[in-house]
Amino acid sequence: MIKSSDLDPNFKYEIANEPGGENIKLCFNCTGCTVGCPVTEIDTGYNPRKILRKALLGMRNEVLTDESLWLCASCYLCYERCPQDVKITEVMGAIRAIAQRDAKAGKIKITHPKHKFDTLFINSVKSNGKWYEAGVSGMFMFMTKGLGGVIGYAPMGLELFKKGKLSILPHRIKGTNEIKNIFKEIEK
Ligand code: SF4
Ligand code: SF4
């Protein structure tokens, strides 16, 4: 049951103020995005239309703690199909950005592994200017599957290393300070 006292009528404006979230209010709930979504095809628990509907109703907490938020594969199929130009892929990113901020502030907890991967990936880009495949993948395996996961994937990593496709140490691009400044601006 939805209680009006639990709703946050400002949530849609909060999303619209995030980069990428501007068009959320144009959604007229037609289901076009969900019908063609390849993720929904394999996991019916992921329903982009429903997420947008809840967001527009002001179900802030329910939307931000919905683990399925992290399932969007950013394939942009819905982006092309939406008759209202909602730009749903970007809207999903905007909602995830709010969720990340709330998690950082200790207001909500995000347990989905995609969130862990994204955090490691972004931290790697912040430090090196590009992602450090071996470090990010190894840490992600450790965080989600423990030491057994790291050991399990080690032979594949070794093969990639032998073929020159994987570096043991991170490579830094020139101008990592500029990259850090870009992140500082974004995170203001
Ligand atoms: S296709 Fe566009 S208008 Fe239709 S439900 Fe999805 S986001 Fe909303
Ligand atoms: S961008 Fe996300 S929501 Fe849209 S079709 Fe692809 S996986 Fe589904």
mmCIF file of N, CA and C and ligand atoms in Angstrom, residues 33 37-39 46 48 72-78 88-89, ligand 2:
data_model
loop_
_atom_site.group_PDB
_atom_site.id
_atom_site.type_symbol
_atom_site.label_atom_id
_atom_site.label_comp_id
_atom_site.label_asym_id
_atom_site.label_seq_id
_atom_site.Cartn_x
_atom_site.Cartn_y
_atom_site.Cartn_z
ATOM 1 N N CYS A 33 9.570 1.345 -23.384
ATOM 2 C CA CYS A 33 10.955 1.073 -22.970
ATOM 3 C C CYS A 33 11.097 -0.349 -22.420
ATOM 4 N N CYS A 37 13.286 -3.922 -23.755
ATOM 5 C CA CYS A 37 14.529 -3.953 -22.967
ATOM 6 C C CYS A 37 15.131 -5.369 -22.903
ATOM 7 N N PRO A 38 16.373 -5.551 -23.357
ATOM 8 C CA PRO A 38 16.974 -6.892 -23.333
ATOM 9 C C PRO A 38 17.201 -7.424 -21.916
ATOM 10 N N VAL A 39 17.358 -6.520 -20.950
ATOM 11 C CA VAL A 39 17.555 -6.976 -19.565
ATOM 12 C C VAL A 39 16.234 -7.517 -19.012
ATOM 13 N N TYR A 46 13.381 -6.559 -13.565
ATOM 14 C CA TYR A 46 13.819 -5.229 -13.996
ATOM 15 C C TYR A 46 12.763 -4.632 -14.918
ATOM 16 N N PRO A 48 11.956 -0.876 -16.303
ATOM 17 C CA PRO A 48 12.249 0.559 -16.326
ATOM 18 C C PRO A 48 11.010 1.443 -16.240
ATOM 19 N N CYS A 72 20.432 -2.015 -15.446
ATOM 20 C CA CYS A 72 20.401 -1.383 -16.783
ATOM 21 C C CYS A 72 21.771 -1.527 -17.440
ATOM 22 N N ALA A 73 21.770 -2.063 -18.662
ATOM 23 C CA ALA A 73 23.035 -2.312 -19.360
ATOM 24 C C ALA A 73 23.454 -1.132 -20.236
ATOM 25 N N SER A 74 22.726 -0.026 -20.145
ATOM 26 C CA SER A 74 23.023 1.175 -20.951
ATOM 27 C C SER A 74 23.151 0.844 -22.437
ATOM 28 N N CYS A 75 22.225 0.048 -22.938
ATOM 29 C CA CYS A 75 22.294 -0.333 -24.355
ATOM 30 C C CYS A 75 21.640 0.702 -25.265
ATOM 31 N N TYR A 76 20.907 1.621 -24.688
ATOM 32 C CA TYR A 76 20.275 2.741 -25.397
ATOM 33 C C TYR A 76 19.130 2.345 -26.335
ATOM 34 N N LEU A 77 18.627 1.117 -26.217
ATOM 35 C CA LEU A 77 17.513 0.703 -27.070
ATOM 36 C C LEU A 77 16.250 1.504 -26.723
ATOM 37 N N CYS A 78 15.981 1.617 -25.425
ATOM 38 C CA CYS A 78 14.792 2.365 -24.983
ATOM 39 C C CYS A 78 14.932 3.847 -25.327
ATOM 40 N N ILE A 88 15.734 7.612 -21.306
ATOM 41 C CA ILE A 88 15.650 6.810 -20.074
ATOM 42 C C ILE A 88 17.002 6.272 -19.599
ATOM 43 N N THR A 89 17.903 5.961 -20.544
ATOM 44 C CA THR A 89 19.229 5.477 -20.123
ATOM 45 C C THR A 89 19.911 6.523 -19.236
HETATM 46 S S1 SF4 B 2 19.267 1.195 -21.742
HETATM 47 FE FE1 SF4 B 2 18.784 0.012 -19.907
HETATM 48 S S2 SF4 B 2 16.561 0.239 -19.648
HETATM 49 FE FE2 SF4 B 2 17.051 0.871 -21.734
HETATM 50 S S3 SF4 B 2 16.721 -0.960 -22.997
HETATM 51 FE FE3 SF4 B 2 18.896 -0.894 -22.446
HETATM 52 S S4 SF4 B 2 19.087 -2.120 -20.561
HETATM 53 FE FE4 SF4 B 2 16.902 -1.615 -20.853
#
